[in-house]
Short mmCIF file of C-alpha atoms and ligand atoms in Angstrom, two decimals:
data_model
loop_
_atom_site.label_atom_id
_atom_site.label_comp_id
_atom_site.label_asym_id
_atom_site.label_seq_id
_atom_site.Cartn_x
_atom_site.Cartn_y
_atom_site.Cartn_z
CA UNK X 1 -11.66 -5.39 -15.34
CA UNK X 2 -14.92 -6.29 -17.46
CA UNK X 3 -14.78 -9.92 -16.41
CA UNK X 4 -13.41 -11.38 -13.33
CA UNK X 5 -11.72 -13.96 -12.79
CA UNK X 6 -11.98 -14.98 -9.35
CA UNK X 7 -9.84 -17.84 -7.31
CA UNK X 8 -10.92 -19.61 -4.08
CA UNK X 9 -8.43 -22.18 -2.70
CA UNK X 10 -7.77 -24.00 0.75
CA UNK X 11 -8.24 -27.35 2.37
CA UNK X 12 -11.91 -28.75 3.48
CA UNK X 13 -13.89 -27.34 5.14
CA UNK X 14 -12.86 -23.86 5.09
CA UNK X 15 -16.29 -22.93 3.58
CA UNK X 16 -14.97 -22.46 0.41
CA UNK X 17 -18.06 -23.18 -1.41
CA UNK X 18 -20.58 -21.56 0.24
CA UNK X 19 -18.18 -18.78 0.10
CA UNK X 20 -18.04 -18.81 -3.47
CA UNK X 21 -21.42 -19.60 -4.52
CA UNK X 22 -22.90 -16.41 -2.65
CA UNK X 23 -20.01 -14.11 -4.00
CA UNK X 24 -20.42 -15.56 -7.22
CA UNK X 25 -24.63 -15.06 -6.97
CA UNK X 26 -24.34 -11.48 -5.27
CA UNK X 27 -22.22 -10.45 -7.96
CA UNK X 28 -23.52 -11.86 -10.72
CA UNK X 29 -20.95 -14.11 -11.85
CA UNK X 30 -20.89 -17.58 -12.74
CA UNK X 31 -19.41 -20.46 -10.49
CA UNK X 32 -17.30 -23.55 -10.86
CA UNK X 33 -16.78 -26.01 -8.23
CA UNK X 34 -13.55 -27.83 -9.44
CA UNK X 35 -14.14 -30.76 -6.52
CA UNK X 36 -17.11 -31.82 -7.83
CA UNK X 37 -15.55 -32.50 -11.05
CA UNK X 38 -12.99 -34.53 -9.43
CA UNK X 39 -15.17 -36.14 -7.01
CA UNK X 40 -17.56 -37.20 -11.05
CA UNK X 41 -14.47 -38.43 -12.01
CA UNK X 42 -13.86 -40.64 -8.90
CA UNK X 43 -17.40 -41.46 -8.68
CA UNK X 44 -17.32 -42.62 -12.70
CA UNK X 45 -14.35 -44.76 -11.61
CA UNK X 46 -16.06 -46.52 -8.51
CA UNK X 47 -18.96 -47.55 -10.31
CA UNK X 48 -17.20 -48.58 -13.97
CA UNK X 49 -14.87 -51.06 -11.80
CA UNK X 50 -11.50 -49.04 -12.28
CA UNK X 51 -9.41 -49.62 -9.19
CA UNK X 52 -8.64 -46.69 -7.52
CA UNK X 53 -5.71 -48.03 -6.01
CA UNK X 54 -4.11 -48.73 -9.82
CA UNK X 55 -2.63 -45.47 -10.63
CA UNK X 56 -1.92 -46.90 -14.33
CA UNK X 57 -5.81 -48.11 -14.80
CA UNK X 58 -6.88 -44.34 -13.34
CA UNK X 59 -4.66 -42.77 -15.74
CA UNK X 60 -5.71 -44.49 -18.92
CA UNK X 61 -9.48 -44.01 -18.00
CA UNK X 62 -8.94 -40.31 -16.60
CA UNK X 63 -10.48 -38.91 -20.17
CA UNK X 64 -13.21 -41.04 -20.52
CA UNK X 65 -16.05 -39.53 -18.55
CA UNK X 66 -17.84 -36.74 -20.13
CA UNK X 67 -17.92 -34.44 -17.32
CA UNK X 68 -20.67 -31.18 -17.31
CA UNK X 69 -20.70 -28.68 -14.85
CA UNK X 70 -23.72 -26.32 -14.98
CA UNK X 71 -21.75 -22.51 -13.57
CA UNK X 72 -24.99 -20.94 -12.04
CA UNK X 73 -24.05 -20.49 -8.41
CA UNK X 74 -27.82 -20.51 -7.38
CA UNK X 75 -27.93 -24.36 -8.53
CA UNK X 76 -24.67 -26.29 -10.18
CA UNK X 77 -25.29 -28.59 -11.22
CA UNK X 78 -22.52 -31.38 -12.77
CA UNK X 79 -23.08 -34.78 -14.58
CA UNK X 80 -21.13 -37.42 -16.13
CA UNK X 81 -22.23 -39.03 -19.13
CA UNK X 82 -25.35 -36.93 -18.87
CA UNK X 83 -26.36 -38.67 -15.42
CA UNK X 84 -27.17 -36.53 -12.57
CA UNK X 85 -24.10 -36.61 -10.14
CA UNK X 86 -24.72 -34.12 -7.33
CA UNK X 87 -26.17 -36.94 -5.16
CA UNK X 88 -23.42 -39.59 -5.57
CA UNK X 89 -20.43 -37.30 -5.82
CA UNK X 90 -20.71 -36.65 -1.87
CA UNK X 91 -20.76 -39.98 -0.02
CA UNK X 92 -18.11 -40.85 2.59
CA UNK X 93 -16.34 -43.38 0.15
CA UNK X 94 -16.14 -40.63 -2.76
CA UNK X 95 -14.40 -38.19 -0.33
CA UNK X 96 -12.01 -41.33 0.80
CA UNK X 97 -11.14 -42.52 -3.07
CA UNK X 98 -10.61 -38.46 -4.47
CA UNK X 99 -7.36 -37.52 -3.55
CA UNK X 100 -6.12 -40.87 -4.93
CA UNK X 101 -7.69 -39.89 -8.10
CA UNK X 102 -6.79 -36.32 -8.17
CA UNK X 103 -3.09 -37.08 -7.76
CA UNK X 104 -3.03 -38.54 -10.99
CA UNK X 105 -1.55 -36.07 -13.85
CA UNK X 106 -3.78 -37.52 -16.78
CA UNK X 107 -6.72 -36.54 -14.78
CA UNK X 108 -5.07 -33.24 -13.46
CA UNK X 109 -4.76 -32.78 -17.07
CA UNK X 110 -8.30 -33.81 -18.16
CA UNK X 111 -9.60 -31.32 -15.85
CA UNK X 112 -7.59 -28.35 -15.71
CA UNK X 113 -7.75 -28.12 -19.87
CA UNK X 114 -12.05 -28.02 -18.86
CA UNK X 115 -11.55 -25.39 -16.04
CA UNK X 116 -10.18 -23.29 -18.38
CA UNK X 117 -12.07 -23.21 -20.99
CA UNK X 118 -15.24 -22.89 -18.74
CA UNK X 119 -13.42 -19.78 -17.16
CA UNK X 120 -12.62 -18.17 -20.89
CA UNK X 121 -16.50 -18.46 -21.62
CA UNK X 122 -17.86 -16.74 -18.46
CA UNK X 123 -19.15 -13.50 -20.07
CA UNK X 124 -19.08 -11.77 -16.83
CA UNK X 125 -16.56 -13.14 -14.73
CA UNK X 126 -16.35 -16.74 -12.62
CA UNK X 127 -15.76 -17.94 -8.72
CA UNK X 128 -13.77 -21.07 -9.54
CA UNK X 129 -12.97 -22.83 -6.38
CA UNK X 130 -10.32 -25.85 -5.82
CA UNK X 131 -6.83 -26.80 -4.41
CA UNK X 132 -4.86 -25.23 -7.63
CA UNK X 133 -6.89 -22.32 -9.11
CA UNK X 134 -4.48 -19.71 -8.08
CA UNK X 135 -1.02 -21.86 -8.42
CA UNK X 136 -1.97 -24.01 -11.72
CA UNK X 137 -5.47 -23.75 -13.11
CA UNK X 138 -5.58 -20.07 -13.31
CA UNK X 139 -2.52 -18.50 -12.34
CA UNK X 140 -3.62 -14.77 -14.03
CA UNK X 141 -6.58 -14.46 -11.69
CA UNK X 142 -7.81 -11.24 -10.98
CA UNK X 143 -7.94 -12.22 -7.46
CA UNK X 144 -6.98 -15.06 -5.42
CA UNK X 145 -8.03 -16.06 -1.98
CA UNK X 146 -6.69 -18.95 -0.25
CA UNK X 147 -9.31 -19.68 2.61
CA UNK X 148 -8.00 -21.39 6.17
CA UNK X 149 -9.18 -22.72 9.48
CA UNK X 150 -7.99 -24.19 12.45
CA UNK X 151 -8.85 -28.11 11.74
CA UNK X 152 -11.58 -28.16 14.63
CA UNK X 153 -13.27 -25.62 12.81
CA UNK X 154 -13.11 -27.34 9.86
CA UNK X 155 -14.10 -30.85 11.42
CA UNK X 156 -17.52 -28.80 13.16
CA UNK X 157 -18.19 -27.44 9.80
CA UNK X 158 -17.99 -29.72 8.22
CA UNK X 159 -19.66 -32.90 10.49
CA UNK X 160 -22.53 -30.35 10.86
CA UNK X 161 -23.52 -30.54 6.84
CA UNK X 162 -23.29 -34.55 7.36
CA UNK X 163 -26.27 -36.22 8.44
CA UNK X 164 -26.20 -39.66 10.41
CA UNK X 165 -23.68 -42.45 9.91
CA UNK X 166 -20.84 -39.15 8.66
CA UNK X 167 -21.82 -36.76 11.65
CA UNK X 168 -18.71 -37.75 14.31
CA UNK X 169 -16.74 -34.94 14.66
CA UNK X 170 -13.76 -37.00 15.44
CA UNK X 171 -13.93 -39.05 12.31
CA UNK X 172 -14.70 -36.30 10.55
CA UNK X 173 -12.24 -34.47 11.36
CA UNK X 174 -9.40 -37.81 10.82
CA UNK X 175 -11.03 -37.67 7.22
CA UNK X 176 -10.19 -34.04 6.57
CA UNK X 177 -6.76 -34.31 8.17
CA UNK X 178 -6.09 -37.51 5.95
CA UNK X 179 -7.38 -35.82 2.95
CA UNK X 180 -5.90 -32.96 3.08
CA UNK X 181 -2.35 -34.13 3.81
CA UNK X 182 -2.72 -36.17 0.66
CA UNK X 183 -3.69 -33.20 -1.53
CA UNK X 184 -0.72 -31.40 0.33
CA UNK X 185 1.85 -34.01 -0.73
CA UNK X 186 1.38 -34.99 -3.83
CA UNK X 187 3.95 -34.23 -6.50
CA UNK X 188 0.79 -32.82 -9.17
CA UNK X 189 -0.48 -29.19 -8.48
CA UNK X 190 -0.77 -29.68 -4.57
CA UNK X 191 -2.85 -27.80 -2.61
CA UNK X 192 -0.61 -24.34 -1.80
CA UNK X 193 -1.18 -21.00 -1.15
CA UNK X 194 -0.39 -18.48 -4.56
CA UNK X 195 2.40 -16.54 -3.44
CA UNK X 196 -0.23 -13.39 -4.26
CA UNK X 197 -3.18 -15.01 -2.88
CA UNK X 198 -4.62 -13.25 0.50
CA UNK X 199 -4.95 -15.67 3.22
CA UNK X 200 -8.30 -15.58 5.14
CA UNK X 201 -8.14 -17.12 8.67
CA UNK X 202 -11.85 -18.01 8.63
CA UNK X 203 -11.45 -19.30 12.74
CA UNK X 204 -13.52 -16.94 14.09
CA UNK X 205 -15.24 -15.78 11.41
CA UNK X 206 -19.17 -16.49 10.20
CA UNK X 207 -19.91 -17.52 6.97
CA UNK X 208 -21.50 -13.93 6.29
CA UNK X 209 -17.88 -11.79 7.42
CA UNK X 210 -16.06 -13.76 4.83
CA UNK X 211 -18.78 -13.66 1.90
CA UNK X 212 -18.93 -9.78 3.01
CA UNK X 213 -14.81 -9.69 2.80
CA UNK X 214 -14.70 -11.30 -0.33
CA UNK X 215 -16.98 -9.59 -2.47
CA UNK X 216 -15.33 -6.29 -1.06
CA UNK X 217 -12.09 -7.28 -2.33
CA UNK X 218 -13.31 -7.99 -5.95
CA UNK X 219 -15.27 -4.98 -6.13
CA UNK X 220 -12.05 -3.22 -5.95
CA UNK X 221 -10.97 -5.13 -8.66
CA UNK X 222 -13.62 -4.61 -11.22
O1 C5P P 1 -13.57 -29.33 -2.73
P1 C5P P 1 -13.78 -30.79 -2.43
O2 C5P P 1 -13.52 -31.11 -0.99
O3 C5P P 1 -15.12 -31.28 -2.89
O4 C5P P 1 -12.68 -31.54 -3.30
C1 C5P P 1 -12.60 -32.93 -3.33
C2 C5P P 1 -11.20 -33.38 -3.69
O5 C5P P 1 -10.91 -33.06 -5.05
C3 C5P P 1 -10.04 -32.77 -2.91
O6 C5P P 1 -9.83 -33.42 -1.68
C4 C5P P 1 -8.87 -32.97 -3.88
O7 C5P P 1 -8.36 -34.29 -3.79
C5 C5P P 1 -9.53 -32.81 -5.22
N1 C5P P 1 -9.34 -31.48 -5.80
C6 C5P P 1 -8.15 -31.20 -6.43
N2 C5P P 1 -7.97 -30.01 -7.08
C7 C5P P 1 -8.95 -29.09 -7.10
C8 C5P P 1 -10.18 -29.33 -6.42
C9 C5P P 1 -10.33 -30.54 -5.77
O8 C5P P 1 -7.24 -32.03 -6.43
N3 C5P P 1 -8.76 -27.94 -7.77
#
């Protein structure tokens, strides 16, 4: 394969990005993180007054926001409307308003129609990592991993990258739970395993075993 197309799926905190930025930067491909475009989107919402809880006002508003994500894995950057959104995109109340958003098919469609056509430019090949990459976005992947954890693991992981008010593990780990049962369940592209996606129980694994893993599976497809 001359380019690669490469896709990363699985709930929260399975270390899916870190994962996929440092296969994507040892490889020398580029990288799209497909939840920080949703979480621009929700964020764009939240602060132009649509009510998240309106599933009609989200869906007439869902191609609005000019969303750019910069594909270098060493810094991504992503902005909407040209302003910076790496900062905003990751507070507690974007994380509790983006599956509501995400479950909408207007934005589904918004988005996946830009994942794609970010993946067709990638000269070399692309880490795109999501909920859908394998099942929707990119179902002709060269490879597809779908990434797990036990939901402690994922709540220790995860509370540990939060600093302050974010950083109980318990509530952290009700967050996930919530969040990722609502991904799960909805009726648009849920988060699901590809039928030929390898599963990697990350559990008992450190963030080093599964970047080593991964990139040894694509180099045997390139
Ligand atoms: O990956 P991250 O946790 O930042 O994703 C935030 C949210 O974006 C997810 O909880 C999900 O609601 C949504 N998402 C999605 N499809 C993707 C990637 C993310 O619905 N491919």
């Amino acid at each position: 394969v001359e380019s690669v197309i490469v896709a990363i799926d699985g709930p929260a905190g399975t270390g899916k990005s870190s994962t996929s930025k440092a296969v994507a930067a040892a490889l020398g491909l580029s990288y799209l993180d497909t939840g920080a475009q949703y979480r621009a989107i929700t964020w764009w919402m939240i602060t132009n007054g649509i009510d998240v809880a309106d599933p009609v006002a989200i869906a007439t508003a869902a191609a609005k926001p000019a969303i750019l994500s910069g594909t270098d894995p060493i810094d991504p950057t992503i902005t909407v409307d040209g302003v910076d959104a790496a900062g905003p995109i990751r507070t507690p109340e974007v994380s509790a308003k983006v599956s509501a958003v995400s479950a909408i098919p207007e934005v589904r469609t918004a988005l996946t129609d830009l994942q794609r056509s970010i993946a067709a430019s990638a000269v070399t090949g692309i880490v795109v990592e999501g909920r859908d990459i394998g099942t929707t976005v990119l179902p002709d992947a060269d490879l597809k991993i779908f990434l797990t954890a036990s939901p402690e693991a994922r709540a220790a992981r995860r509370s540990g990258e939060l600093k302050g008010a974010g950083s109980d593990v318990l509530a952290t780990k009700e967050a996930l739970l919530k969040r990722d049962a609502a991904d799960s369940g909805r009726k648009t592209s849920p988060l699901a395993k590809a039928d030929d996606a390898l599963e990697v129980d990350t559990t008992e694994l450190t963030l080093q075993q599964v970047i080593e893993r991964v990139v040894t599976l694509v180099e045997q497809k390139r």
